[in-house]
Amino acid sequence: MQCPYFDAYRCRSCTWMGRPHGEQVADKERHCRDVLGERDDLTWLPPVSGRESGYRNKAKMVVGGTVDQPTLGILDAEGRGVDLEGCGLYPDDLGATFPVLAAFVTRANLTPYDVPSRSGELKNLLVTLSPDGELMLRFVLRSQEPVARIRKHLPWLLDALPSLRVASVNLLPDHKAVLEGEREILLTADETLRMRLNGIDLHLRPQSFFQTNTQIAAALYRQATAWVEELAPASVWDLYCGVGGFALHCAHPDRDVTGIETSAEAIASATLSAADAGLTRVRFAAGDATAFALGAAAPPELVIVNPPRRGIGEELSRWLESSGVRRVVYSSCNAASLARDLAAMPSLRPRRAQVLDMFPQTTHYEVLTLLERV
């Protein structure tokens, strides 16, 4: 893949841009193998790759420029907007929304937030595309002042983007280098975007996390489900469950599945998905994964963990080591933190692993590992 923004040094976010895709995937697997170390009893499954461009289901567009000439993209070193509406990482259905959204900024008189002067209102536009081509749009604002204008012109936007199902405002009043704030104001009757993967409907609320690459996320869930079905545990915990992707895929009439996640929004999404699917033996609860494990009366037969980049940490690793849990499915986006966690639970040995190219054109990837107690 070649990118004119990268070649012109306007955006260098994709550090591996221009490298052959197959070479990227091979290097990611090589890196993961090196970090985890040589293990005679570890079987590596073939790496999973998909599209090298047009793969992102979510656009995180920083808004810069002016009301009349807004930019959607990133900020440069001076905090000025760099327009990336033609970024090749986005599929056509997502890229087609950007000119419409830029026009809406002008129509609704939404002043882009200017970082150097700390003035203006509209900070980011967050757009998510479902596998069915439906959209969720979030306006990240400094205050509620523009909300009335957004509501006034929303019918125009819904007409211009007929696939738009969920729209909301997120309030981020602080001058911080973060993507969003805590408070969300829904603008549409629909509250969730339906993300259909492998025949399973996952409901996504505005503040819920979902994997960036739909194609690779589906493969990730399929592989984890295949391992779980092969092992046939009677009880499963899905820790750091997000909107319940692993838990819902692993549901079975003869299996109790529990999902734990700190985000109440994600748990609301997961609970709705389970209810829609009629899964009576799948339950979700908001809470800290480590605290839940340490406070449980008894461990399950299998634990799935899908932590953030920092990993599961020493405390949960120690609990897993001493818990008697026979098997763990560990999905990691950071091989270094995975290696640290593995070192803290030596009785749970990695038996199978697979690298998934979740983030083409970058050094990042996902690795799925099956651990078994020795």
Short mmCIF file of C-alpha atoms in Angstrom, two decimals:
data_model
loop_
_atom_site.label_atom_id
_atom_site.label_comp_id
_atom_site.label_asym_id
_atom_site.label_seq_id
_atom_site.Cartn_x
_atom_site.Cartn_y
_atom_site.Cartn_z
CA MET A 1 0.00 0.00 0.00
CA GLN A 2 1.20 3.50 -0.85
CA CYS A 3 -0.17 6.63 0.81
CA PRO A 4 0.25 10.17 -0.54
CA TYR A 5 -0.04 11.64 2.96
CA PHE A 6 2.81 9.43 4.18
CA ASP A 7 4.96 10.13 1.15
CA ALA A 8 4.45 13.89 1.59
CA TYR A 9 5.27 13.66 5.32
CA ARG A 10 1.84 15.03 6.20
CA CYS A 11 1.08 11.93 8.29
CA ARG A 12 3.62 9.35 9.46
CA SER A 13 1.34 7.39 11.77
CA CYS A 14 1.62 4.20 9.70
CA THR A 15 5.29 3.52 10.34
CA TRP A 16 5.39 0.47 8.05
CA MET A 17 3.66 2.14 5.12
CA GLY A 18 5.10 1.02 1.79
CA ARG A 19 6.45 -2.29 3.06
CA PRO A 20 5.01 -5.43 1.37
CA HIS A 21 2.11 -6.69 3.42
CA GLY A 22 3.32 -10.28 3.55
CA GLU A 23 6.67 -9.07 4.88
CA GLN A 24 4.88 -7.09 7.59
CA VAL A 25 2.94 -10.11 8.78
CA ALA A 26 6.03 -12.33 8.79
CA ASP A 27 7.97 -9.78 10.81
CA LYS A 28 5.15 -9.47 13.34
CA GLU A 29 5.12 -13.23 13.89
CA ARG A 30 8.91 -13.26 14.15
CA HIS A 31 8.77 -10.48 16.73
CA CYS A 32 6.15 -12.30 18.76
CA ARG A 33 8.13 -15.54 18.72
CA ASP A 34 11.25 -13.68 19.85
CA VAL A 35 9.45 -11.95 22.71
CA LEU A 36 7.78 -15.12 23.99
CA GLY A 37 10.99 -17.12 23.55
CA GLU A 38 11.67 -20.59 22.21
CA ARG A 39 9.24 -23.14 23.62
CA ASP A 40 9.37 -26.75 22.43
CA ASP A 41 5.78 -27.42 23.52
CA LEU A 42 4.26 -24.37 21.80
CA THR A 43 2.57 -24.84 18.41
CA TRP A 44 2.29 -21.76 16.22
CA LEU A 45 -0.78 -21.63 13.99
CA PRO A 46 -0.42 -19.82 10.65
CA PRO A 47 -0.77 -16.04 11.08
CA VAL A 48 -4.05 -14.42 10.06
CA SER A 49 -4.07 -11.43 7.74
CA GLY A 50 -6.77 -9.62 5.82
CA ARG A 51 -6.99 -6.43 3.81
CA GLU A 52 -3.96 -4.17 3.98
CA SER A 53 -6.08 -1.08 3.25
CA GLY A 54 -9.67 -0.07 3.91
CA TYR A 55 -9.72 -2.20 7.04
CA ARG A 56 -10.57 0.26 9.81
CA ASN A 57 -14.18 0.27 11.05
CA LYS A 58 -13.69 3.39 13.15
CA ALA A 59 -12.43 6.83 12.21
CA LYS A 60 -11.06 9.06 14.95
CA MET A 61 -10.91 12.40 13.17
CA VAL A 62 -9.47 15.43 14.94
CA VAL A 63 -11.27 18.56 13.71
CA GLY A 64 -9.13 21.56 12.88
CA GLY A 65 -9.21 24.53 10.54
CA THR A 66 -12.18 26.90 10.57
CA VAL A 67 -15.95 26.67 10.46
CA ASP A 68 -15.92 27.44 6.74
CA GLN A 69 -12.93 25.23 5.96
CA PRO A 70 -12.70 22.47 8.54
CA THR A 71 -10.05 19.76 8.42
CA LEU A 72 -10.74 16.19 9.50
CA GLY A 73 -7.64 14.18 10.36
CA ILE A 74 -4.82 14.83 12.80
CA LEU A 75 -2.91 17.73 14.31
CA ASP A 76 0.60 18.72 13.29
CA ALA A 77 3.43 19.50 15.70
CA GLU A 78 2.08 23.03 16.22
CA GLY A 79 -1.42 21.78 16.99
CA ARG A 80 -2.89 22.76 13.59
CA GLY A 81 -5.28 20.56 11.66
CA VAL A 82 -4.03 18.25 8.89
CA ASP A 83 -6.83 17.03 6.62
CA LEU A 84 -6.79 13.26 5.97
CA GLU A 85 -10.19 12.72 4.38
CA GLY A 86 -8.60 10.54 1.69
CA CYS A 87 -6.84 8.18 4.13
CA GLY A 88 -6.64 4.72 2.56
CA LEU A 89 -7.10 2.87 5.86
CA TYR A 90 -10.84 3.59 5.75
CA PRO A 91 -13.27 1.62 3.60
CA ASP A 92 -15.22 3.52 0.97
CA ASP A 93 -18.45 3.58 2.99
CA LEU A 94 -16.62 5.27 5.86
CA GLY A 95 -14.57 7.61 3.72
CA ALA A 96 -17.73 8.80 1.96
CA THR A 97 -19.00 10.26 5.23
CA PHE A 98 -16.11 12.72 5.65
CA PRO A 99 -17.17 15.36 3.07
CA VAL A 100 -20.71 15.22 4.48
CA LEU A 101 -19.43 15.69 8.03
CA ALA A 102 -17.22 18.59 6.96
CA ALA A 103 -20.26 20.22 5.35
CA PHE A 104 -22.23 19.66 8.55
CA VAL A 105 -19.55 21.42 10.60
CA THR A 106 -20.10 24.50 8.44
CA ARG A 107 -23.89 24.17 8.36
CA ALA A 108 -24.23 23.83 12.15
CA ASN A 109 -21.57 26.50 12.79
CA LEU A 110 -19.41 24.17 14.89
CA THR A 111 -16.17 26.02 15.62
CA PRO A 112 -13.22 23.62 15.55
CA TYR A 113 -11.24 23.55 18.76
CA ASP A 114 -7.92 25.36 18.39
CA VAL A 115 -5.29 23.73 20.59
CA PRO A 116 -2.73 26.59 20.68
CA SER A 117 -5.30 29.17 21.77
CA ARG A 118 -7.50 26.69 23.70
CA SER A 119 -10.59 28.12 22.03
CA GLY A 120 -13.45 26.66 20.01
CA GLU A 121 -15.88 23.81 20.59
CA LEU A 122 -15.64 20.78 18.27
CA LYS A 123 -12.64 18.60 19.09
CA ASN A 124 -13.17 15.22 17.40
CA LEU A 125 -15.57 13.33 15.17
CA LEU A 126 -15.73 9.60 15.90
CA VAL A 127 -17.42 7.49 13.23
CA THR A 128 -17.96 3.72 13.42
CA LEU A 129 -19.06 1.53 10.51
CA SER A 130 -20.89 -1.75 11.17
CA PRO A 131 -20.49 -4.87 9.00
CA ASP A 132 -23.97 -4.12 7.64
CA GLY A 133 -22.95 -0.63 6.52
CA GLU A 134 -24.67 1.29 9.33
CA LEU A 135 -23.03 4.19 11.13
CA MET A 136 -22.51 5.60 14.60
CA LEU A 137 -21.36 9.23 14.89
CA ARG A 138 -20.10 11.00 18.00
CA PHE A 139 -19.36 14.72 18.29
CA VAL A 140 -16.69 15.36 20.93
CA LEU A 141 -17.35 18.88 22.20
CA ARG A 142 -15.85 21.19 24.78
CA SER A 143 -19.28 22.16 26.13
CA GLN A 144 -23.01 21.81 25.53
CA GLU A 145 -23.20 25.19 23.79
CA PRO A 146 -23.40 23.76 20.22
CA VAL A 147 -25.80 20.91 21.08
CA ALA A 148 -28.93 22.88 20.16
CA ARG A 149 -27.50 23.68 16.72
CA ILE A 150 -26.54 20.05 16.16
CA ARG A 151 -30.08 18.97 17.04
CA LYS A 152 -31.53 21.63 14.73
CA HIS A 153 -29.52 20.45 11.71
CA LEU A 154 -29.55 16.74 12.55
CA PRO A 155 -32.47 16.02 10.12
CA TRP A 156 -30.28 17.32 7.28
CA LEU A 157 -27.45 15.02 8.37
CA LEU A 158 -29.73 11.99 8.66
CA ASP A 159 -31.01 12.70 5.16
CA ALA A 160 -27.46 13.11 3.79
CA LEU A 161 -26.29 9.94 5.58
CA PRO A 162 -29.27 7.54 5.48
CA SER A 163 -27.15 4.78 7.05
CA LEU A 164 -26.61 6.84 10.21
CA ARG A 165 -28.31 5.00 13.09
CA VAL A 166 -26.77 6.39 16.27
CA ALA A 167 -25.59 9.94 16.92
CA SER A 168 -24.41 11.42 20.19
CA VAL A 169 -22.43 14.22 21.78
CA ASN A 170 -19.52 13.50 24.08
CA LEU A 171 -18.36 16.27 26.43
CA LEU A 172 -14.63 16.78 26.92
CA PRO A 173 -14.24 20.15 28.65
CA ASP A 174 -10.60 19.72 29.69
CA HIS A 175 -7.56 20.67 27.63
CA LYS A 176 -6.16 17.14 27.52
CA ALA A 177 -4.66 14.91 24.85
CA VAL A 178 -7.43 12.34 25.18
CA LEU A 179 -10.06 11.20 22.73
CA GLU A 180 -13.27 11.62 24.70
CA GLY A 181 -14.81 12.58 28.03
CA GLU A 182 -17.10 10.78 30.47
CA ARG A 183 -20.51 12.30 29.67
CA GLU A 184 -22.52 11.23 26.60
CA ILE A 185 -25.71 12.85 25.26
CA LEU A 186 -27.70 10.71 22.82
CA LEU A 187 -29.26 12.52 19.86
CA THR A 188 -31.11 9.64 18.19
CA ALA A 189 -33.76 7.15 19.25
CA ASP A 190 -31.39 4.26 18.56
CA GLU A 191 -28.80 3.83 21.29
CA THR A 192 -26.70 0.97 19.90
CA LEU A 193 -25.02 0.06 16.63
CA ARG A 194 -25.45 -3.59 15.68
CA MET A 195 -22.09 -5.21 14.88
CA ARG A 196 -22.80 -8.58 13.25
CA LEU A 197 -19.88 -11.02 13.46
CA ASN A 198 -19.96 -14.74 12.70
CA GLY A 199 -23.75 -14.72 12.87
CA ILE A 200 -23.75 -13.07 16.32
CA ASP A 201 -25.16 -9.59 16.92
CA LEU A 202 -23.03 -7.44 19.21
CA HIS A 203 -24.65 -4.21 20.36
CA LEU A 204 -22.21 -1.29 20.49
CA ARG A 205 -23.04 1.76 22.60
CA PRO A 206 -21.24 5.08 22.04
CA GLN A 207 -18.65 4.63 24.82
CA SER A 208 -18.07 0.90 24.26
CA PHE A 209 -14.82 -0.50 22.86
CA PHE A 210 -14.79 -2.65 19.73
CA GLN A 211 -11.86 -4.06 17.79
CA THR A 212 -10.68 -1.75 14.99
CA ASN A 213 -10.52 -4.40 12.28
CA THR A 214 -13.84 -6.21 11.79
CA GLN A 215 -12.45 -8.93 9.50
CA ILE A 216 -9.62 -9.85 11.87
CA ALA A 217 -11.83 -9.53 14.95
CA ALA A 218 -14.17 -12.13 13.45
CA ALA A 219 -11.21 -14.47 12.89
CA LEU A 220 -10.00 -13.87 16.44
CA TYR A 221 -13.38 -14.86 17.90
CA ARG A 222 -13.64 -17.90 15.61
CA GLN A 223 -10.27 -19.26 16.73
CA ALA A 224 -10.97 -18.71 20.42
CA THR A 225 -14.39 -20.35 20.02
CA ALA A 226 -12.84 -23.36 18.28
CA TRP A 227 -10.46 -23.90 21.21
CA VAL A 228 -13.25 -23.53 23.76
CA GLU A 229 -15.54 -25.91 21.89
CA GLU A 230 -12.74 -28.47 21.64
CA LEU A 231 -12.11 -28.29 25.40
CA ALA A 232 -15.84 -28.14 26.27
CA PRO A 233 -15.58 -26.46 29.69
CA ALA A 234 -18.70 -26.29 31.83
CA SER A 235 -17.85 -22.80 33.05
CA VAL A 236 -16.03 -19.85 31.47
CA TRP A 237 -15.06 -16.38 32.63
CA ASP A 238 -14.45 -13.65 30.04
CA LEU A 239 -12.38 -11.03 31.88
CA TYR A 240 -11.99 -7.58 30.30
CA CYS A 241 -14.95 -8.68 28.19
CA GLY A 242 -15.78 -5.35 26.53
CA VAL A 243 -19.09 -5.72 24.68
CA GLY A 244 -18.94 -9.49 25.22
CA GLY A 245 -17.40 -10.70 21.98
CA PHE A 246 -15.63 -13.75 23.41
CA ALA A 247 -18.36 -14.58 25.93
CA LEU A 248 -21.17 -14.49 23.39
CA HIS A 249 -19.20 -16.55 20.88
CA CYS A 250 -18.47 -19.19 23.54
CA ALA A 251 -22.08 -19.49 24.75
CA HIS A 252 -23.49 -23.03 24.89
CA PRO A 253 -26.66 -24.53 26.45
CA ASP A 254 -24.48 -26.63 28.78
CA ARG A 255 -22.05 -23.86 29.77
CA ASP A 256 -22.13 -21.02 32.30
CA VAL A 257 -20.37 -17.93 30.92
CA THR A 258 -19.62 -14.78 32.93
CA GLY A 259 -18.25 -11.56 31.45
CA ILE A 260 -16.59 -8.86 33.57
CA GLU A 261 -15.69 -5.36 32.38
CA THR A 262 -15.14 -2.02 34.13
CA SER A 263 -17.17 -0.05 31.55
CA ALA A 264 -20.85 0.07 32.49
CA GLU A 265 -21.64 1.11 28.90
CA ALA A 266 -19.95 -2.00 27.53
CA ILE A 267 -21.76 -4.23 30.03
CA ALA A 268 -25.10 -2.69 29.03
CA SER A 269 -24.24 -3.49 25.40
CA ALA A 270 -23.24 -7.08 26.23
CA THR A 271 -26.31 -7.69 28.36
CA LEU A 272 -28.59 -6.50 25.57
CA SER A 273 -26.82 -8.77 23.07
CA ALA A 274 -27.24 -11.80 25.35
CA ALA A 275 -30.92 -11.03 25.89
CA ASP A 276 -31.52 -10.59 22.16
CA ALA A 277 -29.92 -13.96 21.50
CA GLY A 278 -31.87 -15.68 24.29
CA LEU A 279 -28.69 -16.78 26.07
CA THR A 280 -29.91 -17.54 29.59
CA ARG A 281 -26.60 -18.96 30.84
CA VAL A 282 -24.51 -15.94 29.86
CA ARG A 283 -24.34 -13.06 32.33
CA PHE A 284 -22.36 -9.84 32.47
CA ALA A 285 -21.40 -7.56 35.34
CA ALA A 286 -19.50 -4.29 35.63
CA GLY A 287 -16.41 -4.50 37.79
CA ASP A 288 -12.67 -4.90 38.02
CA ALA A 289 -11.45 -8.21 36.61
CA THR A 290 -8.84 -8.79 39.30
CA ALA A 291 -11.19 -7.92 42.15
CA PHE A 292 -13.84 -10.22 40.71
CA ALA A 293 -11.42 -13.14 40.46
CA LEU A 294 -10.00 -12.66 43.95
CA GLY A 295 -13.47 -12.40 45.45
CA ALA A 296 -15.05 -15.40 43.70
CA ALA A 297 -16.03 -18.45 45.70
CA ALA A 298 -14.60 -20.85 43.12
CA PRO A 299 -12.76 -20.58 39.79
CA PRO A 300 -14.22 -21.66 36.44
CA GLU A 301 -12.80 -24.39 34.25
CA LEU A 302 -11.53 -21.91 31.67
CA VAL A 303 -10.71 -18.19 31.75
CA ILE A 304 -10.52 -15.85 28.76
CA VAL A 305 -8.57 -12.61 29.22
CA ASN A 306 -8.39 -9.75 26.74
CA PRO A 307 -6.65 -6.96 28.65
CA PRO A 308 -5.42 -3.55 27.47
CA ARG A 309 -1.79 -3.12 26.45
CA ARG A 310 -0.53 -3.19 30.03
CA GLY A 311 -1.61 -6.85 30.36
CA ILE A 312 -3.40 -8.51 33.27
CA GLY A 313 -0.74 -7.55 35.79
CA GLU A 314 1.01 -9.27 38.66
CA GLU A 315 -1.97 -9.70 40.99
CA LEU A 316 -4.28 -11.42 38.52
CA SER A 317 -1.38 -13.46 37.16
CA ARG A 318 -0.59 -14.71 40.67
CA TRP A 319 -4.25 -15.59 41.22
CA LEU A 320 -4.42 -17.55 37.97
CA GLU A 321 -1.21 -19.36 38.90
CA SER A 322 -2.62 -20.51 42.24
CA SER A 323 -6.29 -20.83 41.29
CA GLY A 324 -6.33 -24.31 39.82
CA VAL A 325 -7.85 -23.02 36.56
CA ARG A 326 -6.88 -25.62 33.99
CA ARG A 327 -6.83 -23.47 30.85
CA VAL A 328 -6.60 -19.82 29.87
CA VAL A 329 -7.23 -18.21 26.48
CA TYR A 330 -5.17 -15.02 26.45
CA SER A 331 -5.77 -12.41 23.72
CA SER A 332 -3.04 -9.78 23.80
CA CYS A 333 -2.24 -6.65 21.80
CA ASN A 334 1.21 -6.37 23.42
CA ALA A 335 3.56 -9.35 23.34
CA ALA A 336 5.87 -7.73 25.92
CA SER A 337 3.18 -7.52 28.62
CA LEU A 338 2.00 -11.02 27.66
CA ALA A 339 5.52 -12.33 28.24
CA ARG A 340 5.66 -10.66 31.67
CA ASP A 341 2.33 -12.19 32.63
CA LEU A 342 3.40 -15.64 31.44
CA ALA A 343 6.53 -15.41 33.59
CA ALA A 344 4.31 -14.80 36.63
CA MET A 345 2.25 -17.96 36.06
CA PRO A 346 4.75 -20.68 35.08
CA SER A 347 2.27 -23.51 35.74
CA LEU A 348 0.13 -22.26 32.85
CA ARG A 349 2.18 -23.03 29.76
CA PRO A 350 1.36 -21.67 26.28
CA ARG A 351 0.50 -24.61 24.03
CA ARG A 352 -0.87 -22.86 20.93
CA ALA A 353 -0.45 -19.33 19.61
CA GLN A 354 -1.52 -17.34 16.59
CA VAL A 355 -0.59 -13.85 15.42
CA LEU A 356 -3.42 -11.83 13.87
CA ASP A 357 -2.63 -8.76 11.79
CA MET A 358 -5.18 -6.47 13.41
CA PHE A 359 -3.31 -3.27 12.44
CA PRO A 360 -1.71 -3.42 8.97
CA GLN A 361 0.88 -0.76 8.08
CA THR A 362 1.96 -0.56 11.74
CA THR A 363 4.11 -2.60 14.11
CA HIS A 364 1.07 -3.59 16.18
CA TYR A 365 -0.74 -6.93 16.12
CA GLU A 366 -2.90 -9.25 18.22
CA VAL A 367 -1.70 -12.62 19.48
CA LEU A 368 -4.07 -15.31 20.74
CA THR A 369 -2.59 -17.92 23.06
CA LEU A 370 -3.99 -21.07 24.67
CA LEU A 371 -2.45 -21.82 28.07
CA GLU A 372 -2.73 -25.19 29.82
CA ARG A 373 -1.71 -26.13 33.35
CA VAL A 374 1.20 -28.54 33.71
#
